[in-house]
Amino acid sequence: MSEHINEDDKNLCPLALLMDELKHDDIANRVEAMKKLDTIALALGPERTREELIPFLSEVAQDDEDEVFAVLAEELGKFVPLVGGPEYATILLPTLEILAATEETLVREKALDSLNVVANELSVEQLLNSFVPLLDRLANADWFSSKVSACGMFKVVVGRAKDDTLRKNLLALYLQLVQDDTPMVRRAAAKHLPSIIDQLRLNPGVSSDDDWESISNMFQKVISDNQDSVKFLAVESLIAILKFFSAKNDQSHSKALVNYAVKLSKDEAWRVRYMVAEKYEELAEEVSKSGDGLLDELLEPFLNLCKDNESDVRKVIAEHFAGYCKYIKKDYSLYELKIFPAMYQLSCDEVDTVRAALASTITNMSPLLLKESVTEEFIPIVLNMLKDNSSDVRLNIIAGLKHVNNVVPIDVLSESLLPAVNELAKDINWRVRMAVIEYLPVLAEQLGVNFFNENLIDLCMSLLWDPVYAVRNATVTIFTKLTDIFGSDWCRDEIISKLLDMDPQLLQNFIYRFTLLSTLRELSASVNSQVTIDKILPFVTKLAEDEVPNIKFNVAKSYLIICQNLSIKKEKELAKIMENTIIPSLEKLCQDEDIDVRYFANGNLEKCQEMLKSA
């Protein structure tokens, strides 16, 4: 290709520049060159892109590194408009076919995505004449990589194949892939089978009874595969089939499909049971549409999964505990005899992650419960989990307390809640302490101002002085949220006044002064103007005399924020405050010996003076 480029025009030819960059020894440079393909195509125009750039890229696709191939495969998916539109899109297929056959998984996946993007732009005639033959070549290739890519291309064609013969042939070809000797190919075929079923559901005019005989054969092959990594994918296919018949309002197959779900839940391979547990809520949702009491048949498998000998299976079913229960009937004896014993067993599981998973969903159970079962069965489990040794369990329960407020009396809950919160606030892991802070507004809304002031305000204040900055900063943010809940007067009396009355010995520490300044600055946005003027501004002005430069230039920043907040609240005395207090203090800071203090003071002085002019 380089022979056709005049040396004199080389500096003007984007393709020549690309060729030079792709000869670079450094892979990173070649990757960056590939990322410029769309720019180069725009410079060349559609005709030269088709005649020069695409043939050149076909050569590149046969001799380079996987990193370069991956970028090329991704970029070609954007090329339909660059080659002149859908009319010329088939010119992209040969290069993508080469990339789809490579051994590197990432390259194949990028090529497959681009092939499907291009295919969606093709006309039916182009699909038949160009895309289907390409699909056939990949599906019948000797090497597994080509077949794996082919599995992901059928969904584009099946949904548009209105010709019964073509669709029959395509499904027969896919059945061939489902039965392939190579597990990797069978796994890819099982993975993409749900998308083919979905296409038949979303395009009801293109499916027939023969198609469903083929789909049934494929599903039977997947569910009976001797490889766990293939068989566990049958669960998603089962859900797709349930959705298909639900959309058709056809319940004739429901019984058999539920039997398959039960069979998979008992499979000897834990991966298969894990996938059933992961999809149990979806299964229940689809089965619930079938009627005829079939949903009842999922109860025993559910309870068995809760007792599974693999902790990973128990963990994932615990995550979907409430999600499944919302589909079963509210029957007191059913809950008493079946559901609560299973819940209790999971809440006492020997593995922390299982208990934490249940804790993340158990509070969602509250709307599903009958009132008579709450006091005797539900509350003891929740209270017991609030005392759990694992901080994750306790945190997850606290995070979901808003869901149980309507069913659990707060005076009962608080007996176990307060010790758990206090313990978590002292946890050695700072992320746990920060998580507690983030839940305080939720507790504040539930418990009310009196309870909060009596039991949690001191805890909240103590976290403001945490040794980790992220915890201190999160506490400041929570103060503003609490002020939104309880009001400006509460913030003045319970937060600001207490902060300003701190022991002077503590304020000798730079960190304390800086934290206090940051807190008051943020609270100026939440409290009313009078609190800002009477309480916050005098303290900030006092800190303008601080000996630490970091404090002083943060005072300069705080002045502007306070002015902006007072302006938003339309404070009538703003101009007077700025003239008498803020601007003189900033002018003094502008003369400070520290360059950073002078820089921030000058910048904020100019902004405050502009505000004063418009005040």
CSV table of C-alpha atoms in Angstrom, one decimal, residues 34-247:
chain,number,residue,atom,x,y,z
A,34,MET,CA,-5.2,3.0,16.2
A,35,LYS,CA,-7.2,5.3,18.5
A,36,LYS,CA,-7.0,8.0,15.8
A,37,LEU,CA,-8.6,5.9,13.1
A,38,ASP,CA,-11.9,7.8,13.1
A,39,THR,CA,-10.0,11.1,12.7
A,40,ILE,CA,-8.0,9.7,9.8
A,41,ALA,CA,-11.1,8.3,8.1
A,42,LEU,CA,-12.8,11.7,8.4
A,43,ALA,CA,-9.7,13.3,6.8
A,44,LEU,CA,-9.6,10.8,4.0
A,45,GLY,CA,-13.3,10.9,3.3
A,46,PRO,CA,-15.6,7.9,2.7
A,47,GLU,CA,-14.3,6.9,-0.7
A,48,ARG,CA,-10.6,6.9,0.2
A,49,THR,CA,-11.5,5.2,3.5
A,50,ARG,CA,-13.1,2.3,1.6
A,51,GLU,CA,-10.4,2.1,-1.1
A,52,GLU,CA,-7.2,2.7,0.9
A,53,LEU,CA,-7.7,2.7,4.7
A,54,ILE,CA,-9.9,-0.5,5.1
A,55,PRO,CA,-7.6,-2.7,2.8
A,56,PHE,CA,-4.6,-1.4,4.8
A,57,LEU,CA,-6.4,-2.3,8.1
A,58,SER,CA,-7.1,-5.8,6.8
A,59,GLU,CA,-3.3,-6.2,6.4
A,60,VAL,CA,-2.7,-4.9,9.9
A,61,ALA,CA,-5.3,-7.2,11.4
A,62,GLN,CA,-3.1,-10.2,10.3
A,63,ASP,CA,0.2,-9.1,11.8
A,64,ASP,CA,0.4,-7.1,15.1
A,65,GLU,CA,0.0,-7.4,18.8
A,66,ASP,CA,-3.3,-8.2,20.6
A,67,GLU,CA,-3.4,-4.7,22.3
A,68,VAL,CA,-3.4,-3.1,18.8
A,69,PHE,CA,-6.0,-5.6,17.5
A,70,ALA,CA,-8.3,-4.9,20.5
A,71,VAL,CA,-8.4,-1.1,19.7
A,72,LEU,CA,-8.8,-1.8,16.0
A,73,ALA,CA,-11.7,-4.2,16.6
A,74,GLU,CA,-13.5,-1.6,18.8
A,75,GLU,CA,-12.9,1.3,16.4
A,76,LEU,CA,-14.3,-0.5,13.4
A,77,GLY,CA,-17.7,-0.6,15.1
A,78,LYS,CA,-17.9,3.2,14.7
A,79,PHE,CA,-17.0,3.1,11.0
A,80,VAL,CA,-20.4,2.6,9.3
A,81,PRO,CA,-20.9,6.4,8.7
A,82,LEU,CA,-17.2,6.8,7.9
A,83,VAL,CA,-17.3,4.5,5.0
A,84,GLY,CA,-20.4,6.1,3.5
A,85,GLY,CA,-23.2,4.6,5.5
A,86,PRO,CA,-25.0,1.2,5.7
A,87,GLU,CA,-24.8,0.9,1.9
A,88,TYR,CA,-21.1,0.3,2.2
A,89,ALA,CA,-21.0,-1.3,5.7
A,90,THR,CA,-20.2,-4.8,4.4
A,91,ILE,CA,-16.7,-3.7,3.5
A,92,LEU,CA,-16.0,-3.8,7.3
A,93,LEU,CA,-16.9,-7.4,7.7
A,94,PRO,CA,-13.7,-9.1,6.3
A,95,THR,CA,-11.4,-7.3,8.7
A,96,LEU,CA,-13.7,-8.0,11.6
A,97,GLU,CA,-13.9,-11.6,10.6
A,98,ILE,CA,-10.2,-11.9,10.9
A,99,LEU,CA,-10.3,-10.3,14.4
A,100,ALA,CA,-13.2,-12.4,15.5
A,101,ALA,CA,-11.1,-15.6,14.9
A,102,THR,CA,-8.1,-14.6,17.0
A,103,GLU,CA,-7.3,-16.5,20.2
A,104,GLU,CA,-7.2,-13.5,22.5
A,105,THR,CA,-10.5,-13.2,24.3
A,106,LEU,CA,-10.6,-9.4,24.6
A,107,VAL,CA,-9.9,-9.0,20.8
A,108,ARG,CA,-12.7,-11.5,20.0
A,109,GLU,CA,-15.2,-9.7,22.3
A,110,LYS,CA,-14.4,-6.3,20.8
A,111,ALA,CA,-14.7,-7.7,17.3
A,112,LEU,CA,-18.0,-9.5,18.2
A,113,ASP,CA,-19.5,-6.2,19.5
A,114,SER,CA,-18.5,-4.4,16.4
A,115,LEU,CA,-19.8,-7.1,14.1
A,116,ASN,CA,-23.2,-6.9,15.8
A,117,VAL,CA,-23.2,-3.1,15.6
A,118,VAL,CA,-22.5,-3.3,11.9
A,119,ALA,CA,-25.0,-6.0,11.4
A,120,ASN,CA,-27.8,-3.9,12.9
A,121,GLU,CA,-27.1,-1.3,10.2
A,122,LEU,CA,-27.3,-3.8,7.3
A,123,SER,CA,-30.4,-4.4,5.2
A,124,VAL,CA,-32.0,-7.8,5.0
A,125,GLU,CA,-30.4,-8.4,1.7
A,126,GLN,CA,-26.9,-7.5,3.0
A,127,LEU,CA,-27.5,-9.8,6.0
A,128,LEU,CA,-28.3,-12.7,3.6
A,129,ASN,CA,-25.5,-12.1,1.1
A,130,SER,CA,-22.7,-11.1,3.4
A,131,PHE,CA,-23.3,-11.5,7.1
A,132,VAL,CA,-24.9,-15.0,7.1
A,133,PRO,CA,-22.1,-16.5,5.0
A,134,LEU,CA,-19.6,-14.9,7.4
A,135,LEU,CA,-21.5,-16.4,10.3
A,136,ASP,CA,-21.5,-19.8,8.6
A,137,ARG,CA,-17.8,-19.7,8.0
A,138,LEU,CA,-17.0,-18.9,11.7
A,139,ALA,CA,-19.5,-21.5,13.0
A,140,ASN,CA,-18.0,-24.2,10.8
A,141,ALA,CA,-14.3,-23.3,11.3
A,142,ASP,CA,-11.9,-25.8,12.7
A,143,TRP,CA,-10.6,-23.6,15.6
A,144,PHE,CA,-12.7,-23.0,18.7
A,145,SER,CA,-12.1,-19.2,18.7
A,146,SER,CA,-14.1,-18.7,15.5
A,147,LYS,CA,-16.9,-20.8,16.8
A,148,VAL,CA,-17.0,-18.9,20.1
A,149,SER,CA,-17.4,-15.6,18.2
A,150,ALA,CA,-20.1,-17.1,16.0
A,151,CYS,CA,-22.2,-17.9,19.0
A,152,GLY,CA,-22.7,-14.2,19.8
A,153,MET,CA,-23.7,-13.3,16.3
A,154,PHE,CA,-26.9,-15.3,15.9
A,155,LYS,CA,-29.1,-13.0,17.9
A,156,VAL,CA,-28.8,-10.2,15.3
A,157,VAL,CA,-29.9,-12.4,12.4
A,158,VAL,CA,-32.6,-14.6,14.1
A,159,GLY,CA,-34.7,-11.7,15.1
A,160,ARG,CA,-34.8,-10.4,11.5
A,161,ALA,CA,-35.0,-13.8,9.7
A,162,LYS,CA,-38.6,-13.9,8.6
A,163,ASP,CA,-37.9,-16.7,6.1
A,164,ASP,CA,-38.7,-20.0,7.9
A,165,THR,CA,-36.1,-22.0,6.0
A,166,LEU,CA,-33.3,-19.5,6.8
A,167,ARG,CA,-34.3,-19.4,10.5
A,168,LYS,CA,-34.5,-23.2,10.7
A,169,ASN,CA,-31.0,-23.5,9.2
A,170,LEU,CA,-29.6,-20.9,11.6
A,171,LEU,CA,-31.1,-22.7,14.6
A,172,ALA,CA,-29.8,-26.0,13.3
A,173,LEU,CA,-26.3,-24.5,13.0
A,174,TYR,CA,-26.6,-23.1,16.6
A,175,LEU,CA,-27.7,-26.6,17.8
A,176,GLN,CA,-24.5,-27.9,16.3
A,177,LEU,CA,-22.5,-25.3,18.4
A,178,VAL,CA,-24.4,-26.3,21.5
A,179,GLN,CA,-23.2,-29.9,21.0
A,180,ASP,CA,-19.6,-29.0,20.0
A,181,ASP,CA,-16.8,-31.2,21.3
A,182,THR,CA,-15.0,-28.2,22.9
A,183,PRO,CA,-16.4,-27.0,26.3
A,184,MET,CA,-15.5,-23.4,25.5
A,185,VAL,CA,-17.7,-23.4,22.4
A,186,ARG,CA,-20.6,-25.1,24.3
A,187,ARG,CA,-20.2,-22.5,27.1
A,188,ALA,CA,-20.4,-19.7,24.6
A,189,ALA,CA,-23.5,-21.2,23.0
A,190,ALA,CA,-25.2,-21.7,26.3
A,191,LYS,CA,-24.3,-18.1,27.3
A,192,HIS,CA,-25.9,-16.6,24.2
A,193,LEU,CA,-28.9,-18.9,24.0
A,194,PRO,CA,-31.1,-16.6,26.2
A,195,SER,CA,-30.5,-13.7,23.8
A,196,ILE,CA,-31.8,-15.8,20.9
A,197,ILE,CA,-34.9,-16.8,22.9
A,198,ASP,CA,-35.4,-13.1,23.7
A,199,GLN,CA,-35.3,-12.2,20.0
A,200,LEU,CA,-38.0,-14.8,19.3
A,201,ARG,CA,-40.1,-13.3,22.1
A,202,LEU,CA,-39.6,-9.7,21.0
A,203,ASN,CA,-40.3,-10.6,17.4
A,204,PRO,CA,-43.3,-12.9,17.7
A,205,GLY,CA,-44.0,-12.8,13.9
A,206,VAL,CA,-40.7,-14.7,13.2
A,207,SER,CA,-41.1,-17.8,15.4
A,208,SER,CA,-42.8,-21.1,14.7
A,209,ASP,CA,-43.4,-24.4,16.5
A,210,ASP,CA,-40.4,-25.9,14.7
A,211,ASP,CA,-38.2,-23.1,16.1
A,212,TRP,CA,-39.3,-24.1,19.6
A,213,GLU,CA,-38.5,-27.7,19.0
A,214,SER,CA,-35.0,-26.6,18.2
A,215,ILE,CA,-34.8,-24.3,21.2
A,216,SER,CA,-36.1,-27.2,23.4
A,217,ASN,CA,-33.4,-29.5,22.0
A,218,MET,CA,-30.7,-26.9,22.8
A,219,PHE,CA,-32.0,-26.3,26.3
A,220,GLN,CA,-32.0,-30.1,26.9
A,221,LYS,CA,-28.4,-30.3,25.8
A,222,VAL,CA,-27.3,-27.4,28.0
A,223,ILE,CA,-29.1,-28.7,31.1
A,224,SER,CA,-27.6,-32.2,30.7
A,225,ASP,CA,-24.1,-31.0,29.8
A,226,ASN,CA,-21.3,-32.8,31.8
A,227,GLN,CA,-19.5,-29.5,32.4
A,228,ASP,CA,-20.6,-27.4,35.3
A,229,SER,CA,-19.4,-24.3,33.6
A,230,VAL,CA,-21.9,-25.0,30.8
A,231,LYS,CA,-24.8,-26.4,32.8
A,232,PHE,CA,-25.1,-23.5,35.2
A,233,LEU,CA,-25.9,-21.2,32.2
A,234,ALA,CA,-29.1,-23.2,31.7
A,235,VAL,CA,-30.8,-21.2,34.5
A,236,GLU,CA,-30.8,-18.0,32.4
A,237,SER,CA,-32.1,-19.9,29.4
A,238,LEU,CA,-34.9,-21.3,31.6
A,239,ILE,CA,-35.9,-17.8,32.7
A,240,ALA,CA,-35.9,-16.6,29.1
A,241,ILE,CA,-38.2,-19.5,28.1
A,242,LEU,CA,-40.5,-18.7,31.0
A,243,LYS,CA,-40.6,-15.1,29.8
A,244,PHE,CA,-41.4,-16.2,26.2
A,245,PHE,CA,-44.4,-18.3,27.2
A,246,SER,CA,-45.6,-15.7,29.7
A,247,ALA,CA,-45.6,-13.1,26.9
